[in-house]
Amino acid sequence: MNILPVLMLAGALVTLGDLALAGWARAGQILFMVLGVALNVLGILIYAQTLHGESVGIATGLFLGMNILAVTLGGMFLFGEHLSVARVLGLLLLTGSIIFIEIAG
């Protein structure tokens, strides 16, 4: 079974949940908090289902790598957050580290 599409769905849901929670933290609207928690829980439940057919390391590496990059891009586009060159390099190293440790290790 190819778990990549399932992990992408789970990662997208958690990313949307994270962005909704950021919206709640900034705007204080309870709807964003409820939506953020619900999306995070749904995404994590879908991710957990991938652990039936895939190793924890590979599933977690793919899930977290996608989430880190997607939340960073979402923060840039939705909240106008800026990334310095050092932070971009840090994200690249973090993503590479996750892939190296979880997938190649």
Short mmCIF file of C-alpha atoms in Angstrom, two decimals:
data_model
loop_
_atom_site.label_atom_id
_atom_site.label_comp_id
_atom_site.label_asym_id
_atom_site.label_seq_id
_atom_site.Cartn_x
_atom_site.Cartn_y
_atom_site.Cartn_z
CA MET A 1 0.00 0.00 0.00
CA ASN A 2 1.30 3.45 -0.92
CA ILE A 3 0.96 5.51 2.25
CA LEU A 4 2.17 8.79 0.74
CA PRO A 5 -1.30 10.06 -0.29
CA VAL A 6 -2.71 9.17 3.14
CA LEU A 7 0.17 10.89 4.91
CA MET A 8 -0.25 13.93 2.67
CA LEU A 9 -3.93 14.11 3.64
CA ALA A 10 -3.07 13.74 7.32
CA GLY A 11 -0.34 16.35 7.06
CA ALA A 12 -2.62 18.77 5.22
CA LEU A 13 -5.29 18.43 7.91
CA VAL A 14 -2.80 19.00 10.73
CA THR A 15 -1.32 21.96 8.84
CA LEU A 16 -4.75 23.54 8.43
CA GLY A 17 -5.38 22.87 12.11
CA ASP A 18 -2.10 24.54 13.07
CA LEU A 19 -2.91 27.57 10.93
CA ALA A 20 -6.42 27.79 12.41
CA LEU A 21 -4.89 27.71 15.91
CA ALA A 22 -2.51 30.50 14.90
CA GLY A 23 -5.54 32.46 13.68
CA TRP A 24 -7.21 31.85 17.05
CA ALA A 25 -4.11 32.98 18.93
CA ARG A 26 -3.96 36.20 16.90
CA ALA A 27 -7.67 37.01 16.53
CA GLY A 28 -9.08 35.40 19.65
CA GLN A 29 -12.06 33.86 17.83
CA ILE A 30 -13.17 30.65 19.49
CA LEU A 31 -14.27 29.17 16.14
CA PHE A 32 -10.63 29.08 15.00
CA MET A 33 -9.66 27.21 18.17
CA VAL A 34 -12.41 24.61 17.77
CA LEU A 35 -11.62 24.17 14.08
CA GLY A 36 -7.88 23.93 14.76
CA VAL A 37 -8.25 21.25 17.42
CA ALA A 38 -10.73 19.25 15.32
CA LEU A 39 -8.48 19.33 12.23
CA ASN A 40 -5.42 18.36 14.28
CA VAL A 41 -7.19 15.41 15.89
CA LEU A 42 -8.57 14.21 12.54
CA GLY A 43 -5.15 14.50 10.89
CA ILE A 44 -3.43 12.63 13.72
CA LEU A 45 -6.03 9.86 13.61
CA ILE A 46 -5.47 9.44 9.86
CA TYR A 47 -1.70 9.46 10.42
CA ALA A 48 -2.07 6.79 13.12
CA GLN A 49 -3.84 4.52 10.63
CA THR A 50 -0.75 4.55 8.41
CA LEU A 51 1.21 2.92 11.23
CA HIS A 52 -0.60 -0.36 10.56
CA GLY A 53 1.26 -0.82 7.30
CA GLU A 54 4.39 1.30 7.58
CA SER A 55 7.26 1.70 10.01
CA VAL A 56 6.89 4.44 12.58
CA GLY A 57 10.10 6.14 11.45
CA ILE A 58 9.17 6.42 7.80
CA ALA A 59 5.58 7.49 8.48
CA THR A 60 6.63 10.06 11.06
CA GLY A 61 9.43 11.46 8.92
CA LEU A 62 7.14 12.02 5.96
CA PHE A 63 4.31 13.37 8.12
CA LEU A 64 6.44 15.84 10.08
CA GLY A 65 8.52 16.94 7.12
CA MET A 66 5.45 17.89 5.13
CA ASN A 67 3.84 19.58 8.13
CA ILE A 68 6.89 21.72 8.92
CA LEU A 69 7.20 22.99 5.37
CA ALA A 70 3.46 23.53 4.87
CA VAL A 71 3.01 25.43 8.15
CA THR A 72 6.00 27.62 7.32
CA LEU A 73 4.59 28.45 3.89
CA GLY A 74 1.12 29.00 5.35
CA GLY A 75 2.53 31.40 7.93
CA MET A 76 4.27 33.33 5.18
CA PHE A 77 1.22 33.62 2.94
CA LEU A 78 -1.57 33.93 5.52
CA PHE A 79 0.13 35.89 8.29
CA GLY A 80 2.86 37.73 6.39
CA GLU A 81 5.64 36.09 8.37
CA HIS A 82 9.11 36.64 7.00
CA LEU A 83 11.95 34.16 6.97
CA SER A 84 15.58 35.14 7.16
CA VAL A 85 18.17 33.28 5.16
CA ALA A 86 19.33 31.61 8.37
CA ARG A 87 15.80 30.37 9.12
CA VAL A 88 15.37 29.05 5.59
CA LEU A 89 18.67 27.20 5.90
CA GLY A 90 17.56 25.89 9.29
CA LEU A 91 14.31 24.59 7.82
CA LEU A 92 16.20 22.90 5.02
CA LEU A 93 18.58 21.28 7.49
CA LEU A 94 15.69 20.26 9.74
CA THR A 95 13.80 18.71 6.87
CA GLY A 96 16.91 16.96 5.61
CA SER A 97 17.66 15.71 9.11
CA ILE A 98 14.17 14.29 9.53
CA ILE A 99 14.43 12.52 6.21
CA PHE A 100 17.95 11.25 6.92
CA ILE A 101 17.26 10.06 10.47
CA GLU A 102 13.79 8.62 9.96
CA ILE A 103 13.96 7.26 6.43
CA ALA A 104 17.60 6.50 5.67
CA GLY A 105 18.45 5.45 9.23
#
